[in-house]
Amino acid sequence: MLNVKYYKDFNHNFLIINNKVSEKEQNYQYKMLSNNKLKHLLECKIRYVDEECSFYYEISSRQNLKSIFDKEEIEYGQLYHLLEHIKETLDELDHFLLDGRCLLLNPEYIFTEPETREYFFLYYPCMEETERQAALVSLAEFLVNRVTHEQEETMGIVYKIYEAVQDDKFMLPSILNMFHVSAKEPEEIITAKEDWRAEPEEIDVEAWTEEDAWEMKEDEKSNKKDGLGDHLPAIGILAFLCAAAAAGIFGIGYFFTLSMEEKLISTAVIIILIVLSAFLFLYFILNVFKRQSVKETPQGRNKVVEMGEEKRKTEYLSKKQINEYKGRDVKTASVNMGAEEYGNTVFLDISSCGKENKLYGINKGNKYHIDLNNLPCTIGKMAGSVDVVIKDSTISRIHARITRQKDGVYVTDMNSTNGTFKNGLRLDPNETVLIEQGDELRFGRMTFCYR
């Protein structure tokens, strides 16, 4: 059983594995690991205290495989990307005459950069054969549980891997041979290597205003009516060139002696160019003024909108109309401009109301409110990789994760640079603690109160 713990040292996070090995017993593998930076291996420093050897692997700002795929499934391209990195790492170890069996492949010890999606592995020289086999089985079981079940080919490969690792004679470098990749490499693999976690941009319904919706409607109307609207600068330049050409031909006739036939031709060309230039210039001016008037005039905003036989007496478009225009099915309460009947106030039983279950920003400049009704929830500043994006320079790309267990809500620090604090006490990297009503949480310099 590995003796693993996490440690924070100033602005670096470390995963530490302790073992009973004296400095005299260190061999070639120990020296290569501590004195060299090898491809796809976590940087490691080895320290010896009283015949105990401690391996310090730097994991700052990196997330392990379990965290990355906590809420999403592994697809074909992502699986190939992971196994390809394992194969490249084994080739690198073989190049430096290092034992590939010492590669620790437990999912919680495989780390990745959130942006580049490059995987990094732990090389542990003290690993025994039973630990190596347990690590392979753990990885295979993780892939079986997290792989997407909608892709039959991916499922087939994962089950082949799971069956193969049960055999003691299984050779890890042959793992990529299970992919039936011919001359053509699947497009999803290529996409996965670039950015396989990009998500479509979501539209914030609440951030939309009536003016935004009206301007978008008017832009669409003008584009439908005017197919040349995007080419107005080119039309203006063409009008100027026609006028310049007419002036040039007139200058030639003025300074040079032309025959009667040449004079007639030049006169006809000048007239055509002048008429064409005037027409283009007029078209250009009218469309410029038309666009300007659409943006500046408040037509329609204070227009009475008909709904059935009655007319709404609102000054602007309603929020329901904005959401219908954007294709969203959002229910909004209609505004009743007439008389209202209030009736008696109903007594509210406070005990029947649930807890708010939110994190409220309480320090200066922190206007974020984080809803914790849908857990697990990941917090950070890297859009597309977290559930809640906090745009602050002191927040890590993937900073913390909040989860719900049977006995309550827990917060976990995700190897953040500036740390996660509960009631002023800093959590160790990957440490998980219970939070209760009234607790104060701090991510970087952003402070929240849990209610």
Tab-separated table of C-alpha atoms in Angstrom, residues 1-442:
chain	number	residue	atom	x	y	z
A	1	MET	CA	0.000	0.000	0.000
A	2	LEU	CA	1.448	3.353	-1.058
A	3	ASN	CA	2.048	5.940	1.651
A	4	VAL	CA	0.807	9.049	-0.227
A	5	LYS	CA	0.230	12.534	1.125
A	6	TYR	CA	0.040	16.084	-0.277
A	7	TYR	CA	2.049	19.124	0.731
A	8	LYS	CA	1.977	22.866	-0.041
A	9	ASP	CA	5.312	24.728	-0.112
A	10	PHE	CA	4.944	28.458	-0.877
A	11	ASN	CA	3.606	28.427	-4.468
A	12	HIS	CA	4.233	24.740	-5.253
A	13	ASN	CA	2.060	21.696	-4.603
A	14	PHE	CA	3.625	18.278	-4.107
A	15	LEU	CA	2.481	14.681	-4.018
A	16	ILE	CA	4.762	12.816	-1.604
A	17	ILE	CA	5.405	9.069	-1.425
A	18	ASN	CA	7.456	7.786	1.502
A	19	ASN	CA	9.388	4.520	1.583
A	20	LYS	CA	12.048	2.863	3.703
A	21	VAL	CA	15.092	3.197	1.429
A	22	SER	CA	18.453	4.525	2.528
A	23	GLU	CA	20.545	6.877	0.437
A	24	LYS	CA	23.177	4.175	0.006
A	25	GLU	CA	20.670	1.895	-1.685
A	26	GLN	CA	19.761	4.340	-4.430
A	27	ASN	CA	20.609	3.170	-7.937
A	28	TYR	CA	20.637	4.435	-11.509
A	29	GLN	CA	16.855	4.881	-11.610
A	30	TYR	CA	16.852	7.163	-8.563
A	31	LYS	CA	19.563	9.411	-9.995
A	32	MET	CA	17.917	9.632	-13.416
A	33	LEU	CA	14.578	10.518	-11.837
A	34	SER	CA	15.865	13.262	-9.544
A	35	ASN	CA	18.527	14.816	-11.820
A	36	ASN	CA	16.755	14.818	-15.195
A	37	LYS	CA	13.520	16.109	-16.671
A	38	LEU	CA	12.025	13.352	-18.791
A	39	LYS	CA	9.123	13.712	-21.214
A	40	HIS	CA	5.645	13.136	-19.694
A	41	LEU	CA	7.090	12.451	-16.229
A	42	LEU	CA	6.341	14.648	-13.226
A	43	GLU	CA	9.399	16.420	-11.870
A	44	CYS	CA	10.644	14.630	-8.779
A	45	LYS	CA	13.005	15.494	-5.951
A	46	ILE	CA	14.219	12.767	-3.583
A	47	ARG	CA	14.948	13.513	0.067
A	48	TYR	CA	16.420	11.183	2.696
A	49	VAL	CA	15.699	11.500	6.409
A	50	ASP	CA	16.692	8.713	8.844
A	51	GLU	CA	16.843	6.024	6.160
A	52	GLU	CA	13.402	7.053	4.900
A	53	CYS	CA	13.189	8.088	1.272
A	54	SER	CA	10.595	10.714	0.256
A	55	PHE	CA	9.672	11.282	-3.395
A	56	TYR	CA	8.369	14.830	-3.985
A	57	TYR	CA	6.408	15.008	-7.264
A	58	GLU	CA	5.394	18.535	-8.274
A	59	ILE	CA	1.715	18.683	-9.274
A	60	SER	CA	1.110	22.462	-9.162
A	61	SER	CA	-1.975	23.525	-11.188
A	62	ARG	CA	-2.445	20.003	-12.564
A	63	GLN	CA	-5.534	17.825	-12.221
A	64	ASN	CA	-5.662	14.065	-11.938
A	65	LEU	CA	-7.594	11.824	-14.299
A	66	LYS	CA	-10.420	11.219	-11.832
A	67	SER	CA	-11.032	14.938	-11.420
A	68	ILE	CA	-11.014	15.657	-15.142
A	69	PHE	CA	-13.603	12.965	-15.908
A	70	ASP	CA	-15.632	13.375	-12.756
A	71	LYS	CA	-18.748	14.578	-14.624
A	72	GLU	CA	-18.117	13.623	-18.234
A	73	GLU	CA	-17.549	10.449	-20.199
A	74	ILE	CA	-14.402	9.419	-22.033
A	75	GLU	CA	-14.835	9.314	-25.801
A	76	TYR	CA	-12.839	7.502	-28.472
A	77	GLY	CA	-10.452	10.364	-29.218
A	78	GLN	CA	-9.815	11.080	-25.546
A	79	LEU	CA	-9.066	7.416	-24.845
A	80	TYR	CA	-6.623	7.239	-27.742
A	81	HIS	CA	-4.995	10.493	-26.574
A	82	LEU	CA	-4.396	9.058	-23.076
A	83	LEU	CA	-3.025	5.710	-24.239
A	84	GLU	CA	-0.840	7.424	-26.830
A	85	HIS	CA	0.788	9.465	-24.048
A	86	ILE	CA	1.354	6.276	-22.045
A	87	LYS	CA	3.047	4.702	-25.067
A	88	GLU	CA	5.263	7.787	-25.632
A	89	THR	CA	6.276	7.745	-21.957
A	90	LEU	CA	7.207	4.064	-22.117
A	91	ASP	CA	9.330	4.735	-25.226
A	92	GLU	CA	11.089	7.562	-23.377
A	93	LEU	CA	11.821	5.299	-20.406
A	94	ASP	CA	13.122	2.592	-22.684
A	95	HIS	CA	15.409	5.126	-24.393
A	96	PHE	CA	17.029	5.952	-21.026
A	97	LEU	CA	17.178	2.288	-19.924
A	98	LEU	CA	14.559	2.801	-17.202
A	99	ASP	CA	12.121	0.098	-16.115
A	100	GLY	CA	8.681	0.836	-17.622
A	101	ARG	CA	7.025	-1.338	-14.976
A	102	CYS	CA	7.696	1.439	-12.436
A	103	LEU	CA	5.184	3.747	-14.122
A	104	LEU	CA	2.372	4.349	-11.622
A	105	LEU	CA	-0.894	4.223	-13.616
A	106	ASN	CA	-3.567	4.634	-10.949
A	107	PRO	CA	-6.140	7.188	-12.244
A	108	GLU	CA	-5.620	9.425	-9.205
A	109	TYR	CA	-1.877	9.604	-9.959
A	110	ILE	CA	-2.152	10.449	-13.677
A	111	PHE	CA	-2.117	14.236	-14.042
A	112	THR	CA	-2.850	16.589	-16.919
A	113	GLU	CA	-2.478	20.253	-17.814
A	114	PRO	CA	-5.984	21.805	-18.117
A	115	GLU	CA	-5.043	23.844	-21.204
A	116	THR	CA	-2.614	21.688	-23.210
A	117	ARG	CA	-4.178	18.321	-22.230
A	118	GLU	CA	-0.698	16.833	-21.926
A	119	TYR	CA	-0.594	13.903	-19.520
A	120	PHE	CA	2.100	13.456	-16.850
A	121	PHE	CA	2.890	10.270	-14.954
A	122	LEU	CA	4.621	9.231	-11.732
A	123	TYR	CA	7.745	7.117	-12.011
A	124	TYR	CA	8.154	5.254	-8.725
A	125	PRO	CA	11.316	3.076	-8.550
A	126	CYS	CA	10.199	1.320	-5.360
A	127	MET	CA	7.029	-0.118	-6.842
A	128	GLU	CA	6.500	-3.813	-6.323
A	129	GLU	CA	4.915	-6.227	-8.782
A	130	THR	CA	1.640	-6.440	-6.814
A	131	GLU	CA	1.334	-2.627	-6.790
A	132	ARG	CA	2.012	-2.486	-10.533
A	133	GLN	CA	-0.720	-5.030	-11.258
A	134	ALA	CA	-3.148	-3.252	-8.919
A	135	ALA	CA	-2.463	0.047	-10.711
A	136	LEU	CA	-3.222	-1.480	-14.134
A	137	VAL	CA	-6.457	-3.031	-12.877
A	138	SER	CA	-7.456	0.261	-11.262
A	139	LEU	CA	-6.913	2.124	-14.556
A	140	ALA	CA	-8.848	-0.494	-16.541
A	141	GLU	CA	-11.778	-0.394	-14.111
A	142	PHE	CA	-11.823	3.404	-14.251
A	143	LEU	CA	-11.949	3.354	-18.069
A	144	VAL	CA	-14.773	0.799	-18.051
A	145	ASN	CA	-16.826	2.968	-15.682
A	146	ARG	CA	-16.168	6.321	-17.376
A	147	VAL	CA	-16.065	5.499	-21.101
A	148	THR	CA	-19.070	6.554	-23.169
A	149	HIS	CA	-21.504	3.694	-23.749
A	150	GLU	CA	-22.838	5.246	-26.945
A	151	GLN	CA	-19.720	4.311	-28.942
A	152	GLU	CA	-19.567	0.540	-29.418
A	153	GLU	CA	-16.005	0.607	-30.764
A	154	THR	CA	-14.752	2.482	-27.706
A	155	MET	CA	-16.531	0.083	-25.353
A	156	GLY	CA	-15.031	-2.884	-27.188
A	157	ILE	CA	-11.498	-1.518	-26.840
A	158	VAL	CA	-11.912	-0.771	-23.137
A	159	TYR	CA	-13.198	-4.261	-22.378
A	160	LYS	CA	-10.278	-5.746	-24.313
A	161	ILE	CA	-7.909	-3.703	-22.154
A	162	TYR	CA	-9.702	-4.818	-18.997
A	163	GLU	CA	-9.405	-8.492	-19.968
A	164	ALA	CA	-5.784	-8.112	-21.028
A	165	VAL	CA	-4.546	-6.532	-17.774
A	166	GLN	CA	-5.826	-9.515	-15.829
A	167	ASP	CA	-3.075	-11.570	-17.463
A	168	ASP	CA	0.329	-11.363	-15.753
A	169	LYS	CA	2.012	-11.672	-19.155
A	170	PHE	CA	0.318	-8.559	-20.521
A	171	MET	CA	2.794	-6.098	-22.104
A	172	LEU	CA	1.758	-2.478	-21.639
A	173	PRO	CA	3.451	-1.107	-24.831
A	174	SER	CA	1.078	-3.237	-26.927
A	175	ILE	CA	-1.965	-1.399	-25.592
A	176	LEU	CA	-2.314	0.828	-28.689
A	177	ASN	CA	-2.523	-2.211	-30.944
A	178	MET	CA	-6.068	-2.679	-29.704
A	179	PHE	CA	-7.115	0.376	-31.690
A	180	HIS	CA	-8.087	-0.504	-35.235
A	181	VAL	CA	-6.481	2.590	-36.734
A	182	SER	CA	-5.667	2.162	-40.415
A	183	ALA	CA	-4.284	4.744	-42.803
A	184	LYS	CA	-6.960	7.197	-41.836
A	185	GLU	CA	-6.951	8.520	-38.304
A	186	PRO	CA	-10.435	9.289	-36.984
A	187	GLU	CA	-11.343	12.968	-37.048
A	188	GLU	CA	-12.388	12.865	-33.412
A	189	ILE	CA	-8.839	11.849	-32.457
A	190	ILE	CA	-7.372	14.869	-34.238
A	191	THR	CA	-9.953	17.113	-32.631
A	192	ALA	CA	-9.229	15.620	-29.230
A	193	LYS	CA	-5.526	16.428	-29.486
A	194	GLU	CA	-6.305	20.101	-30.006
A	195	ASP	CA	-9.088	20.755	-27.511
A	196	TRP	CA	-11.437	17.925	-26.598
A	197	ARG	CA	-13.191	19.720	-23.780
A	198	ALA	CA	-14.352	22.820	-25.604
A	199	GLU	CA	-17.987	23.483	-24.942
A	200	PRO	CA	-20.470	25.589	-26.919
A	201	GLU	CA	-20.796	29.124	-25.662
A	202	GLU	CA	-23.901	29.605	-23.574
A	203	ILE	CA	-26.113	32.653	-23.870
A	204	ASP	CA	-26.907	34.438	-20.644
A	205	VAL	CA	-30.625	35.174	-20.816
A	206	GLU	CA	-30.552	37.599	-17.912
A	207	ALA	CA	-27.760	39.664	-19.481
A	208	TRP	CA	-29.890	40.434	-22.555
A	209	THR	CA	-31.678	43.765	-22.623
A	210	GLU	CA	-34.611	45.006	-24.657
A	211	GLU	CA	-32.265	47.213	-26.687
A	212	ASP	CA	-30.114	44.203	-27.627
A	213	ALA	CA	-33.099	42.269	-28.891
A	214	TRP	CA	-34.495	45.221	-30.837
A	215	GLU	CA	-31.164	46.022	-32.497
A	216	MET	CA	-30.689	42.360	-33.430
A	217	LYS	CA	-34.162	42.290	-35.003
A	218	GLU	CA	-33.518	45.477	-36.959
A	219	ASP	CA	-30.130	44.188	-38.178
A	220	GLU	CA	-31.749	41.014	-39.469
A	221	LYS	CA	-34.487	42.988	-41.213
A	222	SER	CA	-32.019	45.331	-42.890
A	223	ASN	CA	-29.826	42.406	-43.987
A	224	LYS	CA	-32.806	40.651	-45.559
A	225	LYS	CA	-33.941	43.774	-47.397
A	226	ASP	CA	-30.502	44.873	-48.464
A	227	GLY	CA	-28.207	42.207	-49.830
A	228	LEU	CA	-25.497	44.775	-50.648
A	229	GLY	CA	-25.435	46.237	-47.137
A	230	ASP	CA	-22.096	44.641	-46.318
A	231	HIS	CA	-20.499	46.129	-49.470
A	232	LEU	CA	-21.260	49.816	-48.866
A	233	PRO	CA	-17.563	50.832	-48.607
A	234	ALA	CA	-16.833	49.155	-51.949
A	235	ILE	CA	-19.822	50.942	-53.565
A	236	GLY	CA	-18.559	54.308	-52.305
A	237	ILE	CA	-15.094	53.646	-53.713
A	238	LEU	CA	-16.581	52.560	-57.066
A	239	ALA	CA	-18.605	55.792	-57.303
A	240	PHE	CA	-15.436	57.794	-56.703
A	241	LEU	CA	-13.520	55.839	-59.358
A	242	CYS	CA	-16.266	56.406	-61.957
A	243	ALA	CA	-16.177	60.140	-61.278
A	244	ALA	CA	-12.379	60.167	-61.516
A	245	ALA	CA	-12.467	58.256	-64.824
A	246	ALA	CA	-14.955	60.756	-66.274
A	247	ALA	CA	-12.712	63.649	-65.190
A	248	GLY	CA	-9.693	61.904	-66.725
A	249	ILE	CA	-11.392	61.461	-70.127
A	250	PHE	CA	-12.564	65.088	-70.059
A	251	GLY	CA	-8.975	66.195	-69.365
A	252	ILE	CA	-7.678	64.207	-72.322
A	253	GLY	CA	-10.199	65.922	-74.641
A	254	TYR	CA	-9.304	69.330	-73.222
A	255	PHE	CA	-5.532	69.097	-73.573
A	256	PHE	CA	-5.353	67.031	-76.763
A	257	THR	CA	-6.885	67.483	-80.207
A	258	LEU	CA	-9.369	64.709	-80.987
A	259	SER	CA	-11.201	63.782	-84.166
A	260	MET	CA	-14.955	64.218	-84.395
A	261	GLU	CA	-15.510	60.483	-83.916
A	262	GLU	CA	-13.222	60.390	-80.847
A	263	LYS	CA	-15.011	63.415	-79.382
A	264	LEU	CA	-18.401	61.694	-79.732
A	265	ILE	CA	-17.140	58.488	-78.124
A	266	SER	CA	-15.430	60.316	-75.233
A	267	THR	CA	-18.560	62.439	-74.625
A	268	ALA	CA	-20.764	59.321	-74.480
A	269	VAL	CA	-18.374	57.570	-72.081
A	270	ILE	CA	-18.198	60.657	-69.841
A	271	ILE	CA	-22.013	60.847	-69.646
A	272	ILE	CA	-22.299	57.131	-68.792
A	273	LEU	CA	-19.602	57.388	-66.097
A	274	ILE	CA	-21.161	60.511	-64.559
A	275	VAL	CA	-24.635	58.891	-64.442
A	276	LEU	CA	-23.231	55.671	-62.967
A	277	SER	CA	-21.175	57.594	-60.411
A	278	ALA	CA	-24.174	59.682	-59.371
A	279	PHE	CA	-26.372	56.585	-59.019
A	280	LEU	CA	-23.766	54.730	-56.891
A	281	PHE	CA	-23.077	57.771	-54.747
A	282	LEU	CA	-26.805	58.342	-54.124
A	283	TYR	CA	-27.258	54.668	-53.230
A	284	PHE	CA	-24.301	54.877	-50.819
A	285	ILE	CA	-25.619	58.021	-49.066
A	286	LEU	CA	-29.167	56.680	-48.680
A	287	ASN	CA	-28.021	53.407	-47.127
A	288	VAL	CA	-25.660	55.144	-44.701
A	289	PHE	CA	-28.479	57.388	-43.465
A	290	LYS	CA	-30.847	54.421	-43.328
A	291	ARG	CA	-28.514	52.424	-41.087
A	292	GLN	CA	-27.901	55.415	-38.868
A	293	SER	CA	-31.615	56.042	-38.410
A	294	VAL	CA	-32.260	52.378	-37.461
A	295	LYS	CA	-29.688	52.541	-34.660
A	296	GLU	CA	-30.672	55.954	-33.292
A	297	THR	CA	-34.472	56.098	-33.531
A	298	PRO	CA	-36.408	54.408	-30.733
A	299	GLN	CA	-39.070	53.133	-33.114
A	300	GLY	CA	-40.642	49.956	-31.890
A	301	ARG	CA	-39.314	50.283	-28.360
A	302	ASN	CA	-42.246	52.452	-27.385
A	303	LYS	CA	-44.477	50.833	-29.980
A	304	VAL	CA	-47.693	49.236	-28.723
A	305	VAL	CA	-47.354	45.467	-29.149
A	306	GLU	CA	-50.501	43.594	-30.046
A	307	MET	CA	-51.123	40.322	-28.185
A	308	GLY	CA	-54.397	38.774	-29.335
A	309	GLU	CA	-57.138	41.404	-29.363
A	310	GLU	CA	-55.673	43.461	-26.517
A	311	LYS	CA	-52.627	45.716	-26.637
A	312	ARG	CA	-49.956	45.617	-24.028
A	313	LYS	CA	-49.336	48.977	-22.437
A	314	THR	CA	-45.598	48.526	-21.932
A	315	GLU	CA	-42.969	50.984	-23.106
A	316	TYR	CA	-40.477	48.309	-24.154
A	317	LEU	CA	-40.543	44.753	-25.428
A	318	SER	CA	-41.212	42.278	-22.642
A	319	LYS	CA	-38.585	39.814	-21.424
A	320	LYS	CA	-40.760	36.951	-22.676
A	321	GLN	CA	-40.558	38.327	-26.234
A	322	ILE	CA	-36.783	38.576	-25.957
A	323	ASN	CA	-36.481	34.943	-24.869
A	324	GLU	CA	-38.917	33.740	-27.541
A	325	TYR	CA	-36.857	35.574	-30.122
A	326	LYS	CA	-33.713	33.830	-28.878
A	327	GLY	CA	-35.367	30.414	-29.022
A	328	ARG	CA	-35.530	29.992	-25.271
A	329	ASP	CA	-38.604	28.599	-23.545
A	330	VAL	CA	-38.510	30.843	-20.495
A	331	LYS	CA	-41.662	31.577	-18.568
A	332	THR	CA	-42.073	35.176	-17.360
A	333	ALA	CA	-44.869	36.764	-15.475
A	334	SER	CA	-46.944	39.214	-17.499
A	335	VAL	CA	-47.312	42.792	-16.270
A	336	ASN	CA	-50.832	43.730	-15.334
A	337	MET	CA	-51.252	47.468	-15.786
A	338	GLY	CA	-54.845	47.512	-14.494
A	339	ALA	CA	-56.279	47.327	-11.004
A	340	GLU	CA	-55.137	44.536	-8.704
A	341	GLU	CA	-56.902	42.623	-5.947
A	342	TYR	CA	-54.572	41.891	-3.037
A	343	GLY	CA	-56.648	39.848	-0.592
A	344	ASN	CA	-55.375	38.637	2.791
A	345	THR	CA	-51.742	37.888	3.521
A	346	VAL	CA	-51.053	34.177	3.963
A	347	PHE	CA	-48.889	33.100	6.899
A	348	LEU	CA	-45.615	31.490	5.778
A	349	ASP	CA	-44.315	28.538	7.775
A	350	ILE	CA	-40.551	29.130	7.870
A	351	SER	CA	-39.824	25.526	8.852
A	352	SER	CA	-41.174	24.366	5.477
A	353	CYS	CA	-38.674	26.494	3.553
A	354	GLY	CA	-35.446	24.844	2.509
A	355	LYS	CA	-31.977	26.238	3.035
A	356	GLU	CA	-30.595	28.632	0.454
A	357	ASN	CA	-27.595	26.391	-0.180
A	358	LYS	CA	-25.478	29.079	-1.846
A	359	LEU	CA	-22.082	30.716	-1.567
A	360	TYR	CA	-22.428	34.495	-1.287
A	361	GLY	CA	-19.507	36.783	-2.120
A	362	ILE	CA	-18.867	39.005	0.908
A	363	ASN	CA	-15.614	40.872	0.301
A	364	LYS	CA	-15.186	44.079	-1.702
A	365	GLY	CA	-15.592	43.639	-5.443
A	366	ASN	CA	-16.936	40.080	-5.107
A	367	LYS	CA	-20.410	40.022	-6.648
A	368	TYR	CA	-20.486	36.282	-7.340
A	369	HIS	CA	-23.266	34.067	-5.953
A	370	ILE	CA	-22.673	30.336	-6.454
A	371	ASP	CA	-25.713	28.055	-6.432
A	372	LEU	CA	-24.955	24.689	-4.819
A	373	ASN	CA	-28.197	22.889	-5.630
A	374	ASN	CA	-26.583	20.983	-8.508
A	375	LEU	CA	-23.499	19.239	-7.150
A	376	PRO	CA	-20.723	18.326	-7.817
A	377	CYS	CA	-19.614	21.793	-8.861
A	378	THR	CA	-16.126	22.846	-9.996
A	379	ILE	CA	-14.885	26.428	-9.512
A	380	GLY	CA	-12.109	28.159	-11.477
A	381	LYS	CA	-11.369	30.725	-14.176
A	382	MET	CA	-10.957	28.412	-17.193
A	383	ALA	CA	-14.216	28.524	-19.123
A	384	GLY	CA	-15.186	25.159	-20.557
A	385	SER	CA	-13.357	23.198	-17.861
A	386	VAL	CA	-15.298	24.344	-14.781
A	387	ASP	CA	-18.950	24.737	-13.834
A	388	VAL	CA	-18.567	28.181	-12.243
A	389	VAL	CA	-16.208	30.683	-13.873
A	390	ILE	CA	-14.731	33.356	-11.566
A	391	LYS	CA	-12.752	35.917	-13.526
A	392	ASP	CA	-10.061	36.869	-11.054
A	393	SER	CA	-6.279	36.667	-11.434
A	394	THR	CA	-5.839	34.955	-8.034
A	395	ILE	CA	-8.151	32.072	-8.989
A	396	SER	CA	-6.545	28.994	-10.563
A	397	ARG	CA	-7.803	27.534	-13.832
A	398	ILE	CA	-9.397	24.675	-11.886
A	399	HIS	CA	-9.374	25.887	-8.289
A	400	ALA	CA	-11.781	23.866	-6.130
A	401	ARG	CA	-14.618	21.354	-6.254
A	402	ILE	CA	-17.731	21.209	-4.081
A	403	THR	CA	-19.474	17.852	-3.659
A	404	ARG	CA	-22.379	16.442	-1.681
A	405	GLN	CA	-22.123	13.319	0.440
A	406	LYS	CA	-24.551	11.634	2.792
A	407	ASP	CA	-23.542	13.719	5.805
A	408	GLY	CA	-23.280	17.106	4.076
A	409	VAL	CA	-21.457	19.340	1.598
A	410	TYR	CA	-17.676	19.125	1.145
A	411	VAL	CA	-15.082	21.356	-0.525
A	412	THR	CA	-11.851	20.036	-2.099
A	413	ASP	CA	-8.804	22.054	-3.115
A	414	MET	CA	-7.728	21.143	-6.674
A	415	ASN	CA	-3.980	21.906	-6.397
A	416	SER	CA	-4.714	25.635	-6.594
A	417	THR	CA	-1.850	28.127	-6.603
A	418	ASN	CA	-3.230	30.541	-4.001
A	419	GLY	CA	-5.073	27.952	-1.973
A	420	THR	CA	-8.549	27.211	-0.640
A	421	PHE	CA	-9.359	28.383	2.899
A	422	LYS	CA	-12.113	27.367	5.308
A	423	ASN	CA	-12.641	29.824	8.176
A	424	GLY	CA	-9.073	31.116	7.671
A	425	LEU	CA	-7.402	27.688	7.658
A	426	ARG	CA	-5.723	26.651	4.427
A	427	LEU	CA	-6.518	23.245	2.947
A	428	ASP	CA	-3.716	20.976	1.780
A	429	PRO	CA	-3.651	20.125	-1.959
A	430	ASN	CA	-6.469	17.665	-2.730
A	431	GLU	CA	-7.712	17.894	0.873
A	432	THR	CA	-11.480	17.547	1.358
A	433	VAL	CA	-13.326	19.088	4.340
A	434	LEU	CA	-16.946	19.388	5.425
A	435	ILE	CA	-18.546	22.855	5.265
A	436	GLU	CA	-21.520	23.933	7.351
A	437	GLN	CA	-23.958	26.833	7.406
A	438	GLY	CA	-22.131	30.075	8.229
A	439	ASP	CA	-18.668	28.832	7.234
A	440	GLU	CA	-16.418	31.234	5.345
A	441	LEU	CA	-14.661	29.938	2.229
A	442	ARG	CA	-11.915	31.765	0.386
